[in-house]
mmCIF file of C-alpha atoms in Angstrom:
data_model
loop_
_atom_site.group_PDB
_atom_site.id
_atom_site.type_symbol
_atom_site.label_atom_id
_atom_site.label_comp_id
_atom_site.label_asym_id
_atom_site.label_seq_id
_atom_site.Cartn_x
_atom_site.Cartn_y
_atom_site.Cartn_z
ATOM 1 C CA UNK U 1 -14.874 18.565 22.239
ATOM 2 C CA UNK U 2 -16.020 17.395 19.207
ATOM 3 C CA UNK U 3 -13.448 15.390 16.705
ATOM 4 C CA UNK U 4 -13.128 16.374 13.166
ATOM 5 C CA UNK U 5 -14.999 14.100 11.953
ATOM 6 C CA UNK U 6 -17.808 14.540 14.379
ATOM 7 C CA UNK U 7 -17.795 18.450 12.966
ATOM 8 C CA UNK U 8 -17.600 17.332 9.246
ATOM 9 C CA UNK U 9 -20.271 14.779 9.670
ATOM 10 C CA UNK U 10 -22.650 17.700 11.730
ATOM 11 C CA UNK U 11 -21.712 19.743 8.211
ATOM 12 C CA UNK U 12 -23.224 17.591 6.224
ATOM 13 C CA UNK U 13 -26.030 16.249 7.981
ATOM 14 C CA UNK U 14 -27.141 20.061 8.106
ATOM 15 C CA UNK U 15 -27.087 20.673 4.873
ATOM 16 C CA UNK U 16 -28.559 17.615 3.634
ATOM 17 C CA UNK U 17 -31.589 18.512 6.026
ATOM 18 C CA UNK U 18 -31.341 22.210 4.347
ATOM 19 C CA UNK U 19 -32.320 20.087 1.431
ATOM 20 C CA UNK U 20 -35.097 18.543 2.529
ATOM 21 C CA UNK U 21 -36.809 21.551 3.489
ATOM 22 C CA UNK U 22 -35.755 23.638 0.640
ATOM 23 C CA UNK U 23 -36.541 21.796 -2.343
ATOM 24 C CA UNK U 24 -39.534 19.629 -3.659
ATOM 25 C CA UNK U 25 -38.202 16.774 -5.512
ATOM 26 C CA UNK U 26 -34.403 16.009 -4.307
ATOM 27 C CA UNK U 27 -32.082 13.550 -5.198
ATOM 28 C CA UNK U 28 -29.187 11.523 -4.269
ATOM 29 C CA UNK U 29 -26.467 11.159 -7.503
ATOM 30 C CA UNK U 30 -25.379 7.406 -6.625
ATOM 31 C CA UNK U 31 -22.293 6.494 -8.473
ATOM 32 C CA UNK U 32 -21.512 3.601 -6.480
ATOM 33 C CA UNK U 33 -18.453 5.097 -5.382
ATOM 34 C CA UNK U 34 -17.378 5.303 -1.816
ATOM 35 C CA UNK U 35 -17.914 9.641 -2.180
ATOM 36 C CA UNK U 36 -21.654 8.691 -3.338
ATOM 37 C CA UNK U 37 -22.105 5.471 -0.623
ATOM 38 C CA UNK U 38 -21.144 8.443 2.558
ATOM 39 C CA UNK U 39 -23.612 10.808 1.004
ATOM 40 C CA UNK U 40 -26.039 8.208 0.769
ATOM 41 C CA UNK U 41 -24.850 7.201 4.756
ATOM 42 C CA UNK U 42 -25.266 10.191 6.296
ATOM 43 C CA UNK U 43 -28.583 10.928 4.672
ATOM 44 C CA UNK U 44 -29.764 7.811 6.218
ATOM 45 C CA UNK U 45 -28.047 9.376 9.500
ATOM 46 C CA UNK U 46 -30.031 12.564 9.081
ATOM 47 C CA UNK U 47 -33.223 11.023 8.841
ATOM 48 C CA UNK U 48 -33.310 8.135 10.744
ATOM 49 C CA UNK U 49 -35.646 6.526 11.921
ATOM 50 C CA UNK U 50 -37.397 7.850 8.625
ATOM 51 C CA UNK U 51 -37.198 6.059 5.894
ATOM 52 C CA UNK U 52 -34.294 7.819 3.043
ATOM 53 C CA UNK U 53 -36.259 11.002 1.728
ATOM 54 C CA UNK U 54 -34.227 11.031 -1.451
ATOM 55 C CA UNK U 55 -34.130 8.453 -4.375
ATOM 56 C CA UNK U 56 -31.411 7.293 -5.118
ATOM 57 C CA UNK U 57 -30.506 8.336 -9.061
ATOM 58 C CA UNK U 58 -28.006 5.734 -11.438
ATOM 59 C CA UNK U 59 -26.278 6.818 -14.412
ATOM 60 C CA UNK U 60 -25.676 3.849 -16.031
ATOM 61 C CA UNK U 61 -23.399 3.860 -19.474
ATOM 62 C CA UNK U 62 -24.014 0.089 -19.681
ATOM 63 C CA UNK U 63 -19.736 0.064 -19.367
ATOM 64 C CA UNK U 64 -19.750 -0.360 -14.994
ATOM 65 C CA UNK U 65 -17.968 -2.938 -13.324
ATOM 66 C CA UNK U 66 -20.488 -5.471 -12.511
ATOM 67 C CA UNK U 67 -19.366 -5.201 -8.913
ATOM 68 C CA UNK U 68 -20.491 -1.635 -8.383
ATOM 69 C CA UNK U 69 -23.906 -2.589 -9.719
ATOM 70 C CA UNK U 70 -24.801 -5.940 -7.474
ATOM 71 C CA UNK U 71 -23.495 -3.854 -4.481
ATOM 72 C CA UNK U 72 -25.645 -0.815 -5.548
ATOM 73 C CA UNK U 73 -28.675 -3.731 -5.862
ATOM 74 C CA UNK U 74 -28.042 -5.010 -2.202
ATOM 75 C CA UNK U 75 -27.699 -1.132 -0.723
ATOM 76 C CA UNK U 76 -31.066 -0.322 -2.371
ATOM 77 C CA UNK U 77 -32.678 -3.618 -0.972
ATOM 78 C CA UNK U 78 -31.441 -2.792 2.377
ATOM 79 C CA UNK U 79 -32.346 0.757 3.044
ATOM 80 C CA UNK U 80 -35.840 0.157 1.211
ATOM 81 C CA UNK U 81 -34.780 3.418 -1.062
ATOM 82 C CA UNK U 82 -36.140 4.098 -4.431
ATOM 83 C CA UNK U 83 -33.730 3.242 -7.341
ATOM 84 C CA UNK U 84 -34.118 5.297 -10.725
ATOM 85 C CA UNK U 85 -31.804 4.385 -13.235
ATOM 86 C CA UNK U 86 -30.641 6.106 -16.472
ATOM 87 C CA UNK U 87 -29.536 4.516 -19.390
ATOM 88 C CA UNK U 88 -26.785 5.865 -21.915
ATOM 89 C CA UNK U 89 -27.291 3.082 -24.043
ATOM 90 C CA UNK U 90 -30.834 3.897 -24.218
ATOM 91 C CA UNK U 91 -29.567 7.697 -25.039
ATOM 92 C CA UNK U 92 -27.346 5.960 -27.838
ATOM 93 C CA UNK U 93 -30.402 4.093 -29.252
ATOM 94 C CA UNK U 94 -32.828 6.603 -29.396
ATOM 95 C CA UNK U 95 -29.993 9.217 -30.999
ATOM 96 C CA UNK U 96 -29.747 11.743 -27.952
ATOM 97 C CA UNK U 97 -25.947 10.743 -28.569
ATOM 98 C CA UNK U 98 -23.416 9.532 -30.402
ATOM 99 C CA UNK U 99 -21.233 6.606 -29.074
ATOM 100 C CA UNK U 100 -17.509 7.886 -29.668
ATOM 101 C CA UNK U 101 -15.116 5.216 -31.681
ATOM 102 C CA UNK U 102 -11.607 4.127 -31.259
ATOM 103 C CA UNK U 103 -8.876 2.769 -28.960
ATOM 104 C CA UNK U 104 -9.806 5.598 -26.026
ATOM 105 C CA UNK U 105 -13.896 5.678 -26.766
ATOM 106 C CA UNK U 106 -15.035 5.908 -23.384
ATOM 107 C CA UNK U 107 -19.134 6.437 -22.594
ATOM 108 C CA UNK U 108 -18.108 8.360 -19.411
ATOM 109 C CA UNK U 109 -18.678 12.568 -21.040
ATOM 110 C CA UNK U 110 -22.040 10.856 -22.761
ATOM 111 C CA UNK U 111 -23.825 10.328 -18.905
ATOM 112 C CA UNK U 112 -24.051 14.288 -19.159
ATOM 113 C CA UNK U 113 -26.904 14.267 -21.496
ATOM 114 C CA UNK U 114 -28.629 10.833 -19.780
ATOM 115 C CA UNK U 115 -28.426 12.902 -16.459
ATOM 116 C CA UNK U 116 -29.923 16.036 -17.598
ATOM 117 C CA UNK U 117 -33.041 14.031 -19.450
ATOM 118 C CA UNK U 118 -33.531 12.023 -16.206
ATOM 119 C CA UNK U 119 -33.540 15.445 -14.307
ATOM 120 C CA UNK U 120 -35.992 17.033 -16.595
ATOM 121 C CA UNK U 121 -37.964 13.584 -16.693
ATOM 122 C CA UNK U 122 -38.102 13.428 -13.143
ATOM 123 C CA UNK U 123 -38.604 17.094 -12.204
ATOM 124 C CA UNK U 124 -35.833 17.200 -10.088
ATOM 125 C CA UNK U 125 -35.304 20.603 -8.469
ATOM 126 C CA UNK U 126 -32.018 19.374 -6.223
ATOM 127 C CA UNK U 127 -29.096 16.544 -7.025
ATOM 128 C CA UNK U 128 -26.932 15.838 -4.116
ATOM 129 C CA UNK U 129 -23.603 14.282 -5.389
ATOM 130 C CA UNK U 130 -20.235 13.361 -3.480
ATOM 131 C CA UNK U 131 -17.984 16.013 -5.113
ATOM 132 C CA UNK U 132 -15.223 17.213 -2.865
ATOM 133 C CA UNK U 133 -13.333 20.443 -3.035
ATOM 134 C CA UNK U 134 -9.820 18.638 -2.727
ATOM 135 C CA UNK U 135 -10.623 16.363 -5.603
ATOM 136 C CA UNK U 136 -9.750 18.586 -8.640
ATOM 137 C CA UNK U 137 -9.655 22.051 -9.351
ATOM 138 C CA UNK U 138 -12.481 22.683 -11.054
ATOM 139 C CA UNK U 139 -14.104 20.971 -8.377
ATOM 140 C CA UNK U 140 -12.468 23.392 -6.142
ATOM 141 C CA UNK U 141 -14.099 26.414 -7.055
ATOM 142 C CA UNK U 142 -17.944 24.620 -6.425
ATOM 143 C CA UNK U 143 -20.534 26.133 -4.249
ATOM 144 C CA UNK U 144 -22.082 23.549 -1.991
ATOM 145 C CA UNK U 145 -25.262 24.921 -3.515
ATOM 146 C CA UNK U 146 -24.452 25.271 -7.000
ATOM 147 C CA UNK U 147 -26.603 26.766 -9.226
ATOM 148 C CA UNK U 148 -27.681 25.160 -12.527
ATOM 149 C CA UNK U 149 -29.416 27.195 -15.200
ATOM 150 C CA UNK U 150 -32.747 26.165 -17.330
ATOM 151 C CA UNK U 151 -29.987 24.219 -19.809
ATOM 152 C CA UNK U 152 -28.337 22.181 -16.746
ATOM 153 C CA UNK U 153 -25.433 23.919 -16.856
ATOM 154 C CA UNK U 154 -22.677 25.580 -14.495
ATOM 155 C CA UNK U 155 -21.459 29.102 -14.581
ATOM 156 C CA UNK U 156 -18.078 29.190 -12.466
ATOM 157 C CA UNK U 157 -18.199 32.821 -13.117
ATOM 158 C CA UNK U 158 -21.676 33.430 -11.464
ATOM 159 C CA UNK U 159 -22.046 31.924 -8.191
ATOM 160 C CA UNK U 160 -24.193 32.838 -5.215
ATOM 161 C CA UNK U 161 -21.701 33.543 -2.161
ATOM 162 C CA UNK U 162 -22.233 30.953 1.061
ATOM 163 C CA UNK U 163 -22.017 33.039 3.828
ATOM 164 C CA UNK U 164 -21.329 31.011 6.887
ATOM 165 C CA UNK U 165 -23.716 28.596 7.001
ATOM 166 C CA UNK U 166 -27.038 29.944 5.188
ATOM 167 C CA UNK U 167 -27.670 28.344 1.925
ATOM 168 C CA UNK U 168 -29.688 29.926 -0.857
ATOM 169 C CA UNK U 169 -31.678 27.305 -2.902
ATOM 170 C CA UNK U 170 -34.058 29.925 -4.877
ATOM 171 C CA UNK U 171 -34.321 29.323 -8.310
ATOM 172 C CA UNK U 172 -36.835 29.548 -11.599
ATOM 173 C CA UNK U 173 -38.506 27.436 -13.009
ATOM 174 C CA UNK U 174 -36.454 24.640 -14.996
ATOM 175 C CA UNK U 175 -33.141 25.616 -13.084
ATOM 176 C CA UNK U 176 -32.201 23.238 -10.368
ATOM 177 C CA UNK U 177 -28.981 23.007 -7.839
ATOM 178 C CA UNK U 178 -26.663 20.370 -7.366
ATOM 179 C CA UNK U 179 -25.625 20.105 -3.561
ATOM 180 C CA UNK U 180 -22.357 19.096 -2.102
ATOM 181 C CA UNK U 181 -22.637 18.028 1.161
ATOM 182 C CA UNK U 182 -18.621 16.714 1.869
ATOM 183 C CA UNK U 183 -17.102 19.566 0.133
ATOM 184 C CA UNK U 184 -15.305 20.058 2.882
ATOM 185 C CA UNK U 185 -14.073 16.283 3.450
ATOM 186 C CA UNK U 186 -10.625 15.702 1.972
ATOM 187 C CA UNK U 187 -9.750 11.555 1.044
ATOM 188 C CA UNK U 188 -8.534 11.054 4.022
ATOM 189 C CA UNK U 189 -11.538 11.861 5.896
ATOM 190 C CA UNK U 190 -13.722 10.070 3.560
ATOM 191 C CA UNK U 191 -11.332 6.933 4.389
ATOM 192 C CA UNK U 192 -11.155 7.393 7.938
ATOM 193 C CA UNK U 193 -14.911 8.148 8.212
ATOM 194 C CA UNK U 194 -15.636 4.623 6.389
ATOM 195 C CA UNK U 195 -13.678 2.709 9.313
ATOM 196 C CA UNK U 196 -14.957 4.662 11.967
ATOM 197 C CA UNK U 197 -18.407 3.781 10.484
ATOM 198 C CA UNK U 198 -17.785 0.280 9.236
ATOM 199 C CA UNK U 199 -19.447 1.191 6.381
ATOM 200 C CA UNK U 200 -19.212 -1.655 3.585
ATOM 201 C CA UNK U 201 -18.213 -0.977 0.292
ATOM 202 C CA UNK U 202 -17.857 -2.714 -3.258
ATOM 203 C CA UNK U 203 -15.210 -4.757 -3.018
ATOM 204 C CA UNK U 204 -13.275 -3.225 -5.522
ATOM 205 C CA UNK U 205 -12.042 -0.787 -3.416
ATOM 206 C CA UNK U 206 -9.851 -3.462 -1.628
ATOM 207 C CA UNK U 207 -6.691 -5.248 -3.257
ATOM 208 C CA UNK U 208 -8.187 -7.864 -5.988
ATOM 209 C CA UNK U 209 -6.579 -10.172 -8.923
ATOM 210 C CA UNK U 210 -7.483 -8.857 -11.936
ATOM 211 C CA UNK U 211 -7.140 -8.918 -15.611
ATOM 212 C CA UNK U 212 -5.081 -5.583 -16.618
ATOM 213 C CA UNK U 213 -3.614 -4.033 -19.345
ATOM 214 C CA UNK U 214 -0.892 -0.445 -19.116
ATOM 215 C CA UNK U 215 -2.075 2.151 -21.392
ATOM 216 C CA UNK U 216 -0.379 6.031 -21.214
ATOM 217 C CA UNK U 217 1.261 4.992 -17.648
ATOM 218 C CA UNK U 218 -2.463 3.967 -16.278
ATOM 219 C CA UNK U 219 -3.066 0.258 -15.322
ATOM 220 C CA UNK U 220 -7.050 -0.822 -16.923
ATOM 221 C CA UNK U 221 -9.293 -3.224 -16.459
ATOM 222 C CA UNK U 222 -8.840 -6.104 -19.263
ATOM 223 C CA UNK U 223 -12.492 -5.567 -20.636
ATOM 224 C CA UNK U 224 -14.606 -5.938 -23.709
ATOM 225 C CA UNK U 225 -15.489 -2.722 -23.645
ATOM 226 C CA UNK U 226 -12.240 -1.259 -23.817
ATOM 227 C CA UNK U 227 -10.313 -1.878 -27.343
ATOM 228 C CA UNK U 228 -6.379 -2.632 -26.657
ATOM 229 C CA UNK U 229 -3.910 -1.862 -29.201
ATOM 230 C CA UNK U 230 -1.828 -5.073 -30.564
ATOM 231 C CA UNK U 231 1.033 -3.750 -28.631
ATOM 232 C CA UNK U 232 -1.145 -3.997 -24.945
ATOM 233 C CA UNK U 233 -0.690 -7.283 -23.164
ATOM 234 C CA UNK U 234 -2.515 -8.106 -20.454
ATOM 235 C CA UNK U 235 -1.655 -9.735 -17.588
ATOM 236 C CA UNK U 236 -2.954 -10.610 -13.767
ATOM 237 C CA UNK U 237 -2.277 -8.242 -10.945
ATOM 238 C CA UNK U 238 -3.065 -7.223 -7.699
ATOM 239 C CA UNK U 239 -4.845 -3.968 -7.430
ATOM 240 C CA UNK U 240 -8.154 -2.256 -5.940
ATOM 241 C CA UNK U 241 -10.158 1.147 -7.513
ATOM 242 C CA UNK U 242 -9.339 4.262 -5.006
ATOM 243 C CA UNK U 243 -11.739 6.385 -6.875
ATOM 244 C CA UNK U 244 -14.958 4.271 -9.677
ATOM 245 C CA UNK U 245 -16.241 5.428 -12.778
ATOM 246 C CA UNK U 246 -16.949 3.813 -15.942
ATOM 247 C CA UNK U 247 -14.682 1.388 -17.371
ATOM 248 C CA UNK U 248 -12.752 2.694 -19.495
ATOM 249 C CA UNK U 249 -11.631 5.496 -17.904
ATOM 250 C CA UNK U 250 -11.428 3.626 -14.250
ATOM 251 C CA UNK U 251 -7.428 3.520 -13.678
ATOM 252 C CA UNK U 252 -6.409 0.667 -11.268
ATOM 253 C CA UNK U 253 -3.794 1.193 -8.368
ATOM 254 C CA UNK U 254 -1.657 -1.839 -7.881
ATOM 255 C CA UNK U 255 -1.962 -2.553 -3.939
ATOM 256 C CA UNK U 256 -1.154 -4.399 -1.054
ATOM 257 C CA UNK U 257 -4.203 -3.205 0.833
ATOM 258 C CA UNK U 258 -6.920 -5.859 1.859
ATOM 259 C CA UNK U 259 -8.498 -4.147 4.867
ATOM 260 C CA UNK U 260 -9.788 -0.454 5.930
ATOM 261 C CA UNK U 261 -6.395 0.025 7.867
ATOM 262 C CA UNK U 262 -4.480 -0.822 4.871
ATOM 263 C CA UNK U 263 -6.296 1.698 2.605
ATOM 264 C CA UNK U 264 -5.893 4.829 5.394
ATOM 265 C CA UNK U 265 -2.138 3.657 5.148
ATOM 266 C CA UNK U 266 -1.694 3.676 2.346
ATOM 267 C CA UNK U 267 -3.541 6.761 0.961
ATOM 268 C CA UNK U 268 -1.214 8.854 4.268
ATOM 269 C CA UNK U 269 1.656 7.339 2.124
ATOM 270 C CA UNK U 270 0.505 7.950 -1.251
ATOM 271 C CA UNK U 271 1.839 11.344 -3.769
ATOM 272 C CA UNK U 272 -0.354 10.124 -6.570
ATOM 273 C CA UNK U 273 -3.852 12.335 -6.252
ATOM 274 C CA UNK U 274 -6.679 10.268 -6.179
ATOM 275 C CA UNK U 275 -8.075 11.402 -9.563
ATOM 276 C CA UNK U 276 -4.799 10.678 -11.411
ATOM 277 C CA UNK U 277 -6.064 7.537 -12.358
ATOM 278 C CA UNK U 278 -8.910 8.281 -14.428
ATOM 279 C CA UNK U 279 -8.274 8.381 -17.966
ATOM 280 C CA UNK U 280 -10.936 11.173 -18.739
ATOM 281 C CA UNK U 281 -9.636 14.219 -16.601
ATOM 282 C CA UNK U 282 -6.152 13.837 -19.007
ATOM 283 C CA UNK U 283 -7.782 14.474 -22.463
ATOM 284 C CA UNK U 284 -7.288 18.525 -21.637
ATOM 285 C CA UNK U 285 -6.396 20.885 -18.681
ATOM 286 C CA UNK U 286 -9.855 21.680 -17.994
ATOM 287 C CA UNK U 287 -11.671 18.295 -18.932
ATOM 288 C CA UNK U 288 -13.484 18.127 -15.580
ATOM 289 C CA UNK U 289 -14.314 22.210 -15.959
ATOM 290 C CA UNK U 290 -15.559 21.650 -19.231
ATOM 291 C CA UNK U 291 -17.401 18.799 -18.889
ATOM 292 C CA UNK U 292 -18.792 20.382 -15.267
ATOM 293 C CA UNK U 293 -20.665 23.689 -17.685
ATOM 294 C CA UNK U 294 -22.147 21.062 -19.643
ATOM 295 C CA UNK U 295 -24.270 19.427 -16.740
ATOM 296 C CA UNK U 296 -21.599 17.096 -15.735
ATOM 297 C CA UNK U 297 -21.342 15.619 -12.370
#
């Protein structure tokens, strides 16, 4: 008898091969995050001893913790995988957007437009990204092949059905999918599936001293690129990142939790979702939906 996580991981190594032979130019979505680093895992798993089929594809809005990037250096070293980076602040400078101002100014809704151009630029007919059904609601109503139109964007009112497990990746010409191979995966099998592994990840993840400030009931990282009102002090703490984005949107969960143990404790304990510290799915009800039909993530 197969465990759980012996069934999920057969799940997604399945479809990630149904990738590979359905598509031309695929591509892994690396955040950097621990959702992204199991994609990026099991795809090495799928095709091993082959080298990684997919390159692995950056959004970078020149506001990440410089953690995430020196352990998405070393990953890319190790595997021998292709790296393509975008650059928001190259979007900003050439006037494909508009860097927002004041006190909450995050970069995080501008990597929309910096993904799409590196799609088209690239010709990629596939993105495989780490989204999980549990993770938010809009989230929840994904296809694990989800159809993008010729503008990049999602229609949650027009989606193929996925009967059982046969996967329809036909398209036109300028449309491409994004793929979701741990839909199925809730946190806690993400977690659990990272010790059973041993897979190593940033260490931001585990319990850290940092520089921190409180803003709207969220704990942030103390950084230049994030403007504090006179009234925000900061101060030193002990926390780790259970979910990373950029910056300035990146809420910080003070922690006890140093080890791989400690975080599966902890998250069986926790009542806070794991999204419920990032600063950009508060600014409406249906941030991540609306940001999602623009060619978000």
């Amino acid at each position: 008898m197969k465990t759980h996580l012996q069934e999920l991981e057969a799940e997604s190594i399945y479809i990630l091969r149904e990738v590979a032979a359905q598509f031309q130019r695929p591509a892994i979505l690396f955040s950097g995050g621990k959702d992204s680093i199991v994609v990026t895992h099991l795809a090495y798993k799928a095709f091993y001893p082959a080298r990684l089929p997919f390159p692995l594809v950056h959004i970078d809005t020149g506001h990440n913790f410089r953690e995430t990037l020196e352990y998405r250096d070393a990953l890319v070293q190790r595997l021998g995988a292709e790296l393509i980076v975008g650059s928001v602040q190259e979007s900003i400078d050439t006037g494909r957007v508009k860097e927002e101002t004041g006190f909450n100014a995050s970069r995080n809704a501008l990597q929309t437009t910096t993904l799409l151009d590196t799609i088209e630029r690239h010709k990629f007919d596939a993105c495989i990204g780490g989204a999980r059904r549990d993770e938010e609601k809009a989230r929840a109503k994904e296809r694990i092949f989800s159809h993008r139109d010729d503008f990049g964007q999602w229609n949650p009112k027009n989606q193929r059905p996925e009967l059982w497990n046969i996967f329809n990746g036909r398209k036109n010409m300028g449309e491409h999918f994004r793929v979701f191979p741990i839909s199925n995966w809730t946190e806690m099998d993400v977690w659990q599936y990272i010790l059973q592994e041993k897979i190593e990840l940033p260490s931001l993840y585990y319990t850290h001293k940092r520089k921190v400030f409180q803003r709207d009931g969220q704990w942030l990282a103390a950084e230049d690129c994030i403007r504090r009102r006179p009234e925000e002090v900061v101060v030193e703490k002990e926390v780790r990142c259970r979910t990373i984005g950029d910056i300035t949107c990146t809420g910080l969960t003070l922690s006890t939790a140093h080890s791989l143990e400690d975080i599966v404790a902890e998250i069986a304990a926790t009542r806070v979702t794991e999204r419920g510290g990032r600063a950009d799915d508060k600014r409406s009800e249906t941030a991540m939906e609306d940001r999602k039909k623009l060619g978000y993530f």
